[in-house]
Tab-separated table of N, CA and C and ligand atoms in Angstrom:
chain	number	residue	atom	x	y	z
A	1	MET	N	23.657	163.418	128.565
A	1	MET	CA	24.630	163.987	129.503
A	1	MET	C	24.100	165.327	130.055
A	2	GLN	N	24.356	165.563	131.349
A	2	GLN	CA	23.890	166.809	131.971
A	2	GLN	C	24.749	167.992	131.532
A	3	ALA	N	24.077	169.139	131.286
A	3	ALA	CA	24.843	170.341	130.959
A	3	ALA	C	25.620	170.779	132.206
A	4	PRO	N	26.850	171.319	132.031
A	4	PRO	CA	27.603	171.783	133.212
A	4	PRO	C	26.869	172.939	133.887
A	5	PRO	N	26.961	173.069	135.223
A	5	PRO	CA	26.260	174.152	135.910
A	5	PRO	C	26.809	175.510	135.485
A	6	THR	N	25.929	176.510	135.427
A	6	THR	CA	26.376	177.872	135.115
A	6	THR	C	26.942	178.489	136.398
A	7	ILE	N	28.129	179.048	136.288
A	7	ILE	CA	28.773	179.665	137.456
A	7	ILE	C	28.757	181.171	137.271
A	8	ASP	N	28.271	181.879	138.291
A	8	ASP	CA	28.243	183.338	138.258
A	8	ASP	C	29.687	183.864	138.315
A	9	THR	N	30.063	184.687	137.302
A	9	THR	CA	31.453	185.137	137.192
A	9	THR	C	31.888	185.951	138.414
A	10	ARG	N	30.943	186.791	138.934
A	10	ARG	CA	31.325	187.617	140.096
A	10	ARG	C	31.575	186.754	141.325
A	11	ALA	N	30.728	185.718	141.493
A	11	ALA	CA	30.911	184.797	142.628
A	11	ALA	C	32.232	184.049	142.482
A	12	LEU	N	32.550	183.679	141.252
A	12	LEU	CA	33.806	182.969	141.004
A	12	LEU	C	34.997	183.861	141.336
A	13	ARG	N	34.925	185.128	140.876
A	13	ARG	CA	36.012	186.082	141.175
A	13	ARG	C	36.175	186.270	142.678
A	14	ARG	N	34.997	186.391	143.392
A	14	ARG	CA	35.039	186.598	144.843
A	14	ARG	C	35.715	185.412	145.526
A	15	ALA	N	35.359	184.218	145.099
A	15	ALA	CA	35.952	183.013	145.705
A	15	ALA	C	37.448	182.942	145.402
A	16	LEU	N	37.813	183.225	144.142
A	16	LEU	CA	39.234	183.175	143.774
A	16	LEU	C	40.033	184.231	144.538
A	17	GLY	N	39.365	185.359	144.855
A	17	GLY	CA	40.029	186.444	145.587
A	17	GLY	C	40.363	186.072	147.024
A	18	CYS	N	39.799	184.979	147.514
A	18	CYS	CA	40.123	184.491	148.867
A	18	CYS	C	41.433	183.729	148.895
A	19	PHE	N	41.996	183.519	147.704
A	19	PHE	CA	43.255	182.760	147.607
A	19	PHE	C	44.400	183.747	147.443
A	20	PRO	N	45.223	183.958	148.449
A	20	PRO	CA	46.330	184.917	148.326
A	20	PRO	C	47.379	184.416	147.332
A	21	THR	N	47.880	185.323	146.528
A	21	THR	CA	48.943	184.968	145.578
A	21	THR	C	50.074	185.985	145.698
A	22	GLY	N	51.207	185.660	145.117
A	22	GLY	CA	52.209	186.666	144.868
A	22	GLY	C	51.829	187.422	143.607
A	23	VAL	N	52.662	188.349	143.214
A	23	VAL	CA	52.432	189.100	141.968
A	23	VAL	C	53.714	189.032	141.144
A	24	THR	N	53.556	188.711	139.867
A	24	THR	CA	54.726	188.645	138.983
A	24	THR	C	54.512	189.526	137.764
A	25	ILE	N	55.614	189.889	137.143
A	25	ILE	CA	55.575	190.426	135.779
A	25	ILE	C	56.240	189.362	134.919
A	26	VAL	N	55.500	188.811	133.968
A	26	VAL	CA	56.104	187.854	133.044
A	26	VAL	C	56.567	188.644	131.823
A	27	THR	N	57.847	188.462	131.473
A	27	THR	CA	58.444	189.266	130.403
A	27	THR	C	59.008	188.375	129.304
A	28	THR	N	59.072	188.956	128.111
A	28	THR	CA	59.760	188.301	127.006
A	28	THR	C	60.244	189.363	126.032
A	29	LEU	N	60.908	188.896	124.989
A	29	LEU	CA	61.396	189.796	123.946
A	29	LEU	C	60.551	189.547	122.705
A	30	GLY	N	59.924	190.586	122.164
A	30	GLY	CA	59.119	190.430	120.957
A	30	GLY	C	60.006	190.123	119.752
A	31	ALA	N	59.394	189.624	118.667
A	31	ALA	CA	60.145	189.298	117.448
A	31	ALA	C	60.868	190.528	116.908
A	32	ASP	N	60.306	191.729	117.162
A	32	ASP	CA	60.902	192.987	116.689
A	32	ASP	C	61.931	193.533	117.681
A	33	GLY	N	62.207	192.777	118.746
A	33	GLY	CA	63.186	193.218	119.741
A	33	GLY	C	62.594	194.074	120.846
A	34	ALA	N	61.282	194.361	120.763
A	34	ALA	CA	60.639	195.190	121.796
A	34	ALA	C	60.442	194.367	123.072
A	35	PHE	N	60.547	195.059	124.227
A	35	PHE	CA	60.272	194.390	125.494
A	35	PHE	C	58.766	194.178	125.631
A	36	VAL	N	58.377	193.005	126.129
A	36	VAL	CA	56.957	192.667	126.319
A	36	VAL	C	56.803	192.172	127.755
A	37	GLY	N	55.716	192.586	128.412
A	37	GLY	CA	55.490	192.084	129.769
A	37	GLY	C	54.128	192.464	130.283
A	38	LEU	N	53.630	191.704	131.230
A	38	LEU	CA	52.349	192.021	131.870
A	38	LEU	C	52.314	191.452	133.284
A	39	THR	N	51.426	192.032	134.089
A	39	THR	CA	51.218	191.581	135.462
A	39	THR	C	50.458	190.267	135.456
A	40	VAL	N	50.956	189.306	136.228
A	40	VAL	CA	50.401	187.945	136.218
A	40	VAL	C	50.392	187.382	137.637
A	41	ASN	N	49.231	186.874	138.068
A	41	ASN	CA	49.224	186.141	139.338
A	41	ASN	C	48.754	184.702	139.166
A	42	SER	N	48.622	184.252	137.903
A	42	SER	CA	48.267	182.846	137.666
A	42	SER	C	49.507	181.951	137.686
A	43	PHE	N	50.660	182.551	137.939
A	43	PHE	CA	51.919	181.796	138.007
A	43	PHE	C	51.869	180.753	139.126
A	44	ASN	N	52.433	179.587	138.868
A	44	ASN	CA	52.563	178.577	139.923
A	44	ASN	C	53.673	177.577	139.602
A	45	SER	N	54.101	176.866	140.616
A	45	SER	CA	55.057	175.783	140.409
A	45	SER	C	54.319	174.601	139.790
A	46	LEU	N	55.043	173.775	139.029
A	46	LEU	CA	54.403	172.633	138.368
A	46	LEU	C	55.171	171.342	138.625
A	47	SER	N	56.487	171.383	138.437
A	47	SER	CA	57.283	170.160	138.567
A	47	SER	C	58.693	170.539	139.026
A	48	LEU	N	59.275	169.689	139.888
A	48	LEU	CA	60.659	169.942	140.325
A	48	LEU	C	61.650	169.209	139.443
A	49	ASP	N	61.275	168.016	138.958
A	49	ASP	CA	62.190	167.216	138.142
A	49	ASP	C	61.418	166.594	136.983
A	50	PRO	N	61.432	167.194	135.798
A	50	PRO	CA	62.192	168.376	135.428
A	50	PRO	C	61.589	169.635	136.051
A	51	PRO	N	62.382	170.725	136.134
A	51	PRO	CA	61.876	171.957	136.743
A	51	PRO	C	60.942	172.708	135.795
A	52	LEU	N	59.655	172.690	136.111
A	52	LEU	CA	58.642	173.331	135.265
A	52	LEU	C	57.788	174.269	136.092
A	53	ILE	N	57.400	175.377	135.466
A	53	ILE	CA	56.443	176.311	136.082
A	53	ILE	C	55.328	176.572	135.066
A	54	LEU	N	54.215	177.162	135.528
A	54	LEU	CA	53.117	177.465	134.602
A	54	LEU	C	52.527	178.832	134.904
A	55	TRP	N	51.850	179.372	133.915
A	55	TRP	CA	51.041	180.583	134.081
A	55	TRP	C	50.072	180.633	132.920
A	56	SER	N	49.041	181.459	133.035
A	56	SER	CA	48.082	181.531	131.937
A	56	SER	C	47.901	182.968	131.470
A	57	LEU	N	47.651	183.101	130.184
A	57	LEU	CA	47.550	184.414	129.530
A	57	LEU	C	46.206	184.509	128.816
A	58	SER	N	45.512	185.619	129.042
A	58	SER	CA	44.227	185.852	128.385
A	58	SER	C	44.388	185.871	126.863
A	59	THR	N	43.411	185.291	126.165
A	59	THR	CA	43.459	185.328	124.697
A	59	THR	C	43.237	186.759	124.182
A	60	HIS	N	42.796	187.686	125.067
A	60	HIS	CA	42.598	189.090	124.675
A	60	HIS	C	43.868	189.921	124.860
A	61	SER	N	44.910	189.328	125.436
A	61	SER	CA	46.137	190.078	125.726
A	61	SER	C	46.819	190.533	124.439
A	62	THR	N	47.326	191.774	124.459
A	62	THR	CA	48.102	192.262	123.317
A	62	THR	C	49.460	191.549	123.246
A	63	SER	N	49.819	190.839	124.324
A	63	SER	CA	51.128	190.164	124.391
A	63	SER	C	51.078	188.727	123.891
A	64	LEU	N	49.887	188.251	123.520
A	64	LEU	CA	49.711	186.820	123.203
A	64	LEU	C	50.666	186.354	122.105
A	65	ARG	N	50.719	187.104	121.019
A	65	ARG	CA	51.532	186.664	119.884
A	65	ARG	C	53.005	186.547	120.293
A	66	ALA	N	53.476	187.527	121.065
A	66	ALA	CA	54.886	187.515	121.485
A	66	ALA	C	55.189	186.275	122.321
A	67	PHE	N	54.291	185.933	123.252
A	67	PHE	CA	54.563	184.763	124.095
A	67	PHE	C	54.390	183.465	123.307
A	68	GLU	N	53.490	183.456	122.333
A	68	GLU	CA	53.302	182.232	121.541
A	68	GLU	C	54.547	181.917	120.702
A	69	SER	N	55.293	182.963	120.318
A	69	SER	CA	56.471	182.689	119.483
A	69	SER	C	57.778	182.824	120.262
A	70	ALA	N	57.700	183.074	121.565
A	70	ALA	CA	58.922	183.288	122.356
A	70	ALA	C	59.638	181.970	122.643
A	71	GLU	N	60.979	182.020	122.574
A	71	GLU	CA	61.786	180.856	122.999
A	71	GLU	C	62.069	180.919	124.485
A	72	HIS	N	62.178	182.142	125.009
A	72	HIS	CA	62.440	182.339	126.435
A	72	HIS	C	61.419	183.303	127.015
A	73	PHE	N	61.120	183.144	128.295
A	73	PHE	CA	60.398	184.167	129.051
A	73	PHE	C	60.898	184.133	130.484
A	74	ALA	N	60.586	185.184	131.233
A	74	ALA	CA	61.041	185.255	132.624
A	74	ALA	C	59.883	185.646	133.529
A	75	VAL	N	59.868	185.048	134.711
A	75	VAL	CA	58.890	185.409	135.737
A	75	VAL	C	59.631	186.269	136.760
A	76	ASN	N	59.233	187.546	136.835
A	76	ASN	CA	59.823	188.486	137.784
A	76	ASN	C	58.885	188.544	138.978
A	77	ILE	N	59.285	187.978	140.110
A	77	ILE	CA	58.417	187.950	141.295
A	77	ILE	C	58.614	189.263	142.055
A	78	LEU	N	57.523	190.062	142.121
A	78	LEU	CA	57.664	191.428	142.636
A	78	LEU	C	57.921	191.467	144.132
A	79	ALA	N	58.696	192.476	144.548
A	79	ALA	CA	58.962	192.728	145.964
A	79	ALA	C	57.853	193.624	146.523
A	80	ASP	N	57.802	193.725	147.857
A	80	ASP	CA	56.658	194.394	148.498
A	80	ASP	C	56.633	195.911	148.283
A	81	ASP	N	57.660	196.489	147.657
A	81	ASP	CA	57.609	197.923	147.327
A	81	ASP	C	57.362	198.144	145.829
A	82	GLN	N	56.848	197.125	145.136
A	82	GLN	CA	56.676	197.230	143.675
A	82	GLN	C	55.207	197.180	143.223
A	83	ALA	N	54.283	197.602	144.103
A	83	ALA	CA	52.865	197.621	143.711
A	83	ALA	C	52.648	198.556	142.514
A	84	ALA	N	53.406	199.662	142.459
A	84	ALA	CA	53.231	200.615	141.344
A	84	ALA	C	53.622	199.953	140.015
A	85	ILE	N	54.656	199.124	140.044
A	85	ILE	CA	55.074	198.411	138.817
A	85	ILE	C	53.989	197.413	138.422
A	86	SER	N	53.391	196.755	139.417
A	86	SER	CA	52.295	195.830	139.117
A	86	SER	C	51.155	196.565	138.407
A	87	ARG	N	50.802	197.741	138.934
A	87	ARG	CA	49.695	198.508	138.320
A	87	ARG	C	50.056	198.922	136.904
A	88	ARG	N	51.279	199.358	136.700
A	88	ARG	CA	51.704	199.810	135.369
A	88	ARG	C	51.639	198.672	134.348
A	89	PHE	N	52.077	197.485	134.746
A	89	PHE	CA	52.112	196.360	133.808
A	89	PHE	C	50.755	195.671	133.683
A	90	ALA	N	49.771	196.137	134.470
A	90	ALA	CA	48.408	195.628	134.299
A	90	ALA	C	47.640	196.482	133.286
A	91	LEU	N	48.317	197.519	132.732
A	91	LEU	CA	47.710	198.312	131.655
A	91	LEU	C	47.963	197.597	130.336
A	92	ARG	N	47.092	197.845	129.381
A	92	ARG	CA	47.205	197.191	128.072
A	92	ARG	C	48.214	197.885	127.174
A	93	GLY	N	48.887	197.090	126.351
A	93	GLY	CA	49.644	197.668	125.250
A	93	GLY	C	51.116	197.884	125.542
A	94	PRO	N	51.817	198.566	124.609
A	94	PRO	CA	53.267	198.750	124.717
A	94	PRO	C	53.633	199.899	125.662
A	95	ASN	N	54.900	200.222	125.722
A	95	ASN	CA	55.454	201.360	126.486
A	95	ASN	C	55.398	201.185	127.995
A	96	LYS	N	55.148	199.987	128.470
A	96	LYS	CA	55.112	199.794	129.923
A	96	LYS	C	56.509	199.901	130.531
A	97	PHE	N	57.530	199.709	129.707
A	97	PHE	CA	58.899	199.665	130.221
A	97	PHE	C	59.544	201.042	130.328
A	98	HIS	N	58.819	202.105	129.921
A	98	HIS	CA	59.386	203.449	129.962
A	98	HIS	C	59.838	203.784	131.388
A	99	GLU	N	61.118	204.093	131.552
A	99	GLU	CA	61.720	204.454	132.849
A	99	GLU	C	61.679	203.325	133.880
A	100	VAL	N	61.512	202.083	133.421
A	100	VAL	CA	61.622	200.928	134.317
A	100	VAL	C	63.018	200.344	134.116
A	101	ALA	N	63.783	200.230	135.212
A	101	ALA	CA	65.168	199.730	135.105
A	101	ALA	C	65.152	198.221	134.884
A	102	VAL	N	65.830	197.793	133.825
A	102	VAL	CA	65.893	196.359	133.497
A	102	VAL	C	67.331	195.970	133.181
A	103	HIS	N	67.596	194.679	133.270
A	103	HIS	CA	68.840	194.139	132.735
A	103	HIS	C	68.494	192.902	131.925
A	104	ALA	N	69.413	192.492	131.035
A	104	ALA	CA	69.098	191.411	130.097
A	104	ALA	C	69.302	190.047	130.740
A	105	GLY	N	68.308	189.188	130.581
A	105	GLY	CA	68.419	187.810	131.032
A	105	GLY	C	68.656	186.883	129.854
A	106	LEU	N	68.429	185.599	130.053
A	106	LEU	CA	68.626	184.598	128.995
A	106	LEU	C	67.784	184.952	127.777
A	107	GLY	N	68.382	184.872	126.594
A	107	GLY	CA	67.672	185.186	125.360
A	107	GLY	C	67.369	186.668	125.217
A	108	GLY	N	68.024	187.521	126.046
A	108	GLY	CA	67.785	188.959	125.964
A	108	GLY	C	66.484	189.401	126.615
A	109	VAL	N	65.832	188.502	127.336
A	109	VAL	CA	64.551	188.831	127.985
A	109	VAL	C	64.801	189.851	129.102
A	110	PRO	N	63.994	190.932	129.170
A	110	PRO	CA	64.233	191.943	130.206
A	110	PRO	C	63.860	191.433	131.602
A	111	LEU	N	64.779	191.661	132.559
A	111	LEU	CA	64.526	191.350	133.971
A	111	LEU	C	64.401	192.678	134.706
A	112	ILE	N	63.332	192.834	135.459
A	112	ILE	CA	63.036	194.099	136.141
A	112	ILE	C	63.852	194.193	137.430
A	113	GLU	N	64.538	195.335	137.599
A	113	GLU	CA	65.376	195.517	138.797
A	113	GLU	C	64.525	195.526	140.065
A	114	GLY	N	65.095	195.034	141.145
A	114	GLY	CA	64.482	195.197	142.467
A	114	GLY	C	63.466	194.148	142.860
A	115	CYS	N	63.378	193.058	142.090
A	115	CYS	CA	62.365	192.034	142.394
A	115	CYS	C	62.832	191.114	143.523
A	116	ALA	N	61.864	190.346	144.060
A	116	ALA	CA	62.177	189.382	145.119
A	116	ALA	C	62.891	188.163	144.533
A	117	ALA	N	62.509	187.774	143.309
A	117	ALA	CA	63.118	186.595	142.676
A	117	ALA	C	62.897	186.644	141.169
A	118	TYR	N	63.750	185.901	140.467
A	118	TYR	CA	63.663	185.794	139.003
A	118	TYR	C	63.679	184.321	138.627
A	119	ILE	N	62.737	183.922	137.773
A	119	ILE	CA	62.718	182.550	137.273
A	119	ILE	C	62.765	182.641	135.761
A	120	GLU	N	63.929	182.279	135.191
A	120	GLU	CA	64.119	182.400	133.740
A	120	GLU	C	63.862	181.050	133.089
A	121	CYS	N	63.061	181.068	132.039
A	121	CYS	CA	62.561	179.820	131.448
A	121	CYS	C	62.781	179.764	129.948
A	122	ARG	N	62.899	178.525	129.467
A	122	ARG	CA	62.748	178.244	128.048
A	122	ARG	C	61.316	177.791	127.839
A	123	ALA	N	60.665	178.271	126.793
A	123	ALA	CA	59.281	177.870	126.527
A	123	ALA	C	59.224	176.352	126.345
A	124	HIS	N	58.349	175.690	127.070
A	124	HIS	CA	58.257	174.225	127.049
A	124	HIS	C	57.045	173.777	126.242
A	125	SER	N	55.867	174.307	126.594
A	125	SER	CA	54.643	173.916	125.894
A	125	SER	C	53.558	174.936	126.209
A	126	SER	N	52.484	174.899	125.419
A	126	SER	CA	51.329	175.755	125.691
A	126	SER	C	50.072	175.028	125.259
A	127	MET	N	48.967	175.424	125.869
A	127	MET	CA	47.712	174.719	125.621
A	127	MET	C	46.555	175.698	125.766
A	128	PRO	N	45.650	175.779	124.771
A	128	PRO	CA	44.492	176.643	124.956
A	128	PRO	C	43.607	176.109	126.083
A	129	ALA	N	43.093	177.002	126.919
A	129	ALA	CA	42.235	176.590	128.034
A	129	ALA	C	41.201	177.680	128.252
A	130	GLY	N	39.995	177.485	127.695
A	130	GLY	CA	38.943	178.492	127.829
A	130	GLY	C	39.375	179.806	127.208
A	131	ASP	N	39.238	180.912	127.987
A	131	ASP	CA	39.621	182.219	127.444
A	131	ASP	C	41.084	182.568	127.757
A	132	HIS	N	41.859	181.562	128.143
A	132	HIS	CA	43.285	181.749	128.414
A	132	HIS	C	44.110	180.709	127.647
A	133	VAL	N	45.414	180.968	127.554
A	133	VAL	CA	46.366	179.981	127.052
A	133	VAL	C	47.294	179.650	128.216
A	134	LEU	N	47.445	178.360	128.479
A	134	LEU	CA	48.312	177.916	129.565
A	134	LEU	C	49.732	177.748	129.028
A	135	PHE	N	50.689	178.439	129.643
A	135	PHE	CA	52.091	178.326	129.225
A	135	PHE	C	52.882	177.572	130.283
A	136	VAL	N	53.694	176.623	129.827
A	136	VAL	CA	54.598	175.901	130.716
A	136	VAL	C	56.025	176.273	130.313
A	137	GLY	N	56.835	176.605	131.310
A	137	GLY	CA	58.233	176.943	131.053
A	137	GLY	C	59.158	175.984	131.772
A	138	ARG	N	60.264	175.669	131.100
A	138	ARG	CA	61.307	174.858	131.759
A	138	ARG	C	62.320	175.829	132.355
A	139	VAL	N	62.520	175.720	133.651
A	139	VAL	CA	63.370	176.682	134.354
A	139	VAL	C	64.830	176.449	133.976
A	140	GLU	N	65.499	177.555	133.555
A	140	GLU	CA	66.916	177.446	133.179
A	140	GLU	C	67.829	178.200	134.131
A	141	ARG	N	67.258	179.175	134.865
A	141	ARG	CA	68.086	179.922	135.828
A	141	ARG	C	67.169	180.566	136.859
A	142	VAL	N	67.604	180.569	138.113
A	142	VAL	CA	66.822	181.219	139.175
A	142	VAL	C	67.738	182.107	140.013
A	143	ARG	N	67.139	183.164	140.561
A	143	ARG	CA	67.885	184.033	141.480
A	143	ARG	C	66.908	184.636	142.472
A	144	THR	N	67.296	184.685	143.740
A	144	THR	CA	66.484	185.366	144.746
A	144	THR	C	67.297	186.531	145.294
A	145	SER	N	66.591	187.592	145.721
A	145	SER	CA	67.297	188.794	146.184
A	145	SER	C	67.218	188.980	147.690
A	146	GLY	N	66.367	188.208	148.362
A	146	GLY	CA	66.184	188.391	149.807
A	146	GLY	C	65.117	189.429	150.128
A	147	ARG	N	64.581	190.116	149.107
A	147	ARG	CA	63.501	191.091	149.359
A	147	ARG	C	62.199	190.353	149.662
A	148	ALA	N	61.341	190.965	150.486
A	148	ALA	CA	60.038	190.360	150.815
A	148	ALA	C	59.121	190.480	149.599
A	149	PRO	N	58.281	189.484	149.338
A	149	PRO	CA	57.415	189.517	148.154
A	149	PRO	C	56.150	190.351	148.365
A	150	LEU	N	55.655	190.883	147.255
A	150	LEU	CA	54.341	191.544	147.231
A	150	LEU	C	53.259	190.461	147.241
A	151	VAL	N	52.157	190.732	147.967
A	151	VAL	CA	51.069	189.750	148.088
A	151	VAL	C	49.775	190.390	147.591
A	152	TYR	N	48.932	189.597	146.945
A	152	TYR	CA	47.673	190.089	146.360
A	152	TYR	C	46.525	189.232	146.907
A	153	ILE	N	45.558	189.891	147.535
A	153	ILE	CA	44.390	189.176	148.073
A	153	ILE	C	43.141	190.011	147.814
A	154	GLY	N	42.142	189.410	147.219
A	154	GLY	CA	40.856	190.088	147.032
A	154	GLY	C	40.986	191.422	146.328
A	155	GLY	N	41.885	191.502	145.362
A	155	GLY	CA	42.024	192.729	144.575
A	155	GLY	C	42.868	193.798	145.252
A	156	ARG	N	43.530	193.461	146.374
A	156	ARG	CA	44.365	194.454	147.068
A	156	ARG	C	45.778	193.936	147.268
A	157	TYR	N	46.704	194.896	147.297
A	157	TYR	CA	48.106	194.556	147.498
A	157	TYR	C	48.459	194.603	148.980
A	158	HIS	N	49.294	193.685	149.389
A	158	HIS	CA	49.788	193.660	150.766
A	158	HIS	C	51.295	193.449	150.718
A	159	GLY	N	51.971	194.063	151.667
A	159	GLY	CA	53.410	193.827	151.802
A	159	GLY	C	53.736	193.651	153.260
A	160	ALA	N	54.521	192.646	153.587
A	160	ALA	CA	54.920	192.385	154.975
A	160	ALA	C	53.699	192.405	155.903
A	161	GLY	N	52.563	191.863	155.434
A	161	GLY	CA	51.370	191.762	156.276
A	161	GLY	C	50.551	193.037	156.352
A	162	ILE	N	50.970	194.097	155.647
A	162	ILE	CA	50.262	195.389	155.742
A	162	ILE	C	49.555	195.677	154.429
A	163	GLU	N	48.285	196.113	154.509
A	163	GLU	CA	47.560	196.445	153.279
A	163	GLU	C	48.141	197.702	152.666
A	164	LEU	N	48.437	197.646	151.352
A	164	LEU	CA	49.042	198.784	150.668
A	164	LEU	C	48.019	199.567	149.860
A	165	ALA	N	46.767	199.104	149.851
A	165	ALA	CA	45.631	199.680	149.131
A	165	ALA	C	45.687	199.433	147.635
B	1	LIG	C1	47.326	191.259	140.226
B	1	LIG	C2	47.015	191.010	138.777
B	1	LIG	C3	47.189	189.738	138.243
B	1	LIG	C4	46.919	189.468	136.895
B	1	LIG	N1	47.129	188.199	136.412
B	1	LIG	C5	46.909	187.937	135.108
B	1	LIG	C6	47.159	186.627	134.576
B	1	LIG	O1	47.565	185.711	135.284
B	1	LIG	N2	46.946	186.418	133.238
B	1	LIG	C7	46.491	187.422	132.408
B	1	LIG	O2	46.307	187.178	131.207
B	1	LIG	N3	46.246	188.679	132.893
B	1	LIG	C8	46.461	188.958	134.212
B	1	LIG	N4	46.242	190.207	134.711
B	1	LIG	C9	45.738	191.239	133.806
B	1	LIG	C10	46.815	191.790	132.871
B	1	LIG	O3	47.938	192.242	133.599
B	1	LIG	C11	46.183	192.955	132.075
B	1	LIG	O4	45.083	192.479	131.357
B	1	LIG	C12	47.154	193.641	131.136
B	1	LIG	O5	46.523	194.821	130.657
B	1	LIG	C13	47.526	192.798	129.947
B	1	LIG	O6	48.355	193.583	129.127
B	1	LIG	P1	48.595	193.242	127.583
B	1	LIG	O7	47.231	193.179	126.929
B	1	LIG	O8	49.449	194.376	127.094
B	1	LIG	O9	49.306	191.914	127.550
B	1	LIG	C14	46.481	190.503	136.055
B	1	LIG	C15	46.309	191.787	136.585
B	1	LIG	C16	46.571	192.041	137.922
B	1	LIG	C17	46.408	193.438	138.475
């Protein structure tokens, strides 16, 4: 059997950066009751019936254990004025929620105020995939706010068609 071709990581990142995504903060409640969350753009729709969504989490994430044992998690789809929140939740470790306004969702999972939409899920399944773990959630509640979404392309944030740097 032929060995798989070696792919240059920088070239792969550059190509993936040509695919515009939204930006989400995926949140859950840790076993100790602490709020857990990180910036995620691997989120996507998976199935309408049953309603399923997916996202992937790096095996290096400090949040891995919390999501592996979580019964519920929420996808907070950021609005176009929330690039600063995206940057904050892309930092490693705890204390990201300091002075971030939240309210409690299903299972006590924190929902970040001011987002474009909220997708609240019950953990459905997970699967190791390379250096990430793929999480599938069954959607239990959704809400949209009418705010325009934040967009991420090639490592930069955009809102309403304007580059936010
Ligand atoms: C726009 C953007 C999207 C990201 N998407 C993901 C993702 O889908 N999965 C992931 O594991 N990390 C993603 N990250 C990186 C994490 O947010 C980052 O590694 C964070 O520090 C993880 O925090 P933790 O180790 O406390 O969980 C993304 C970062 C940015 C800026």
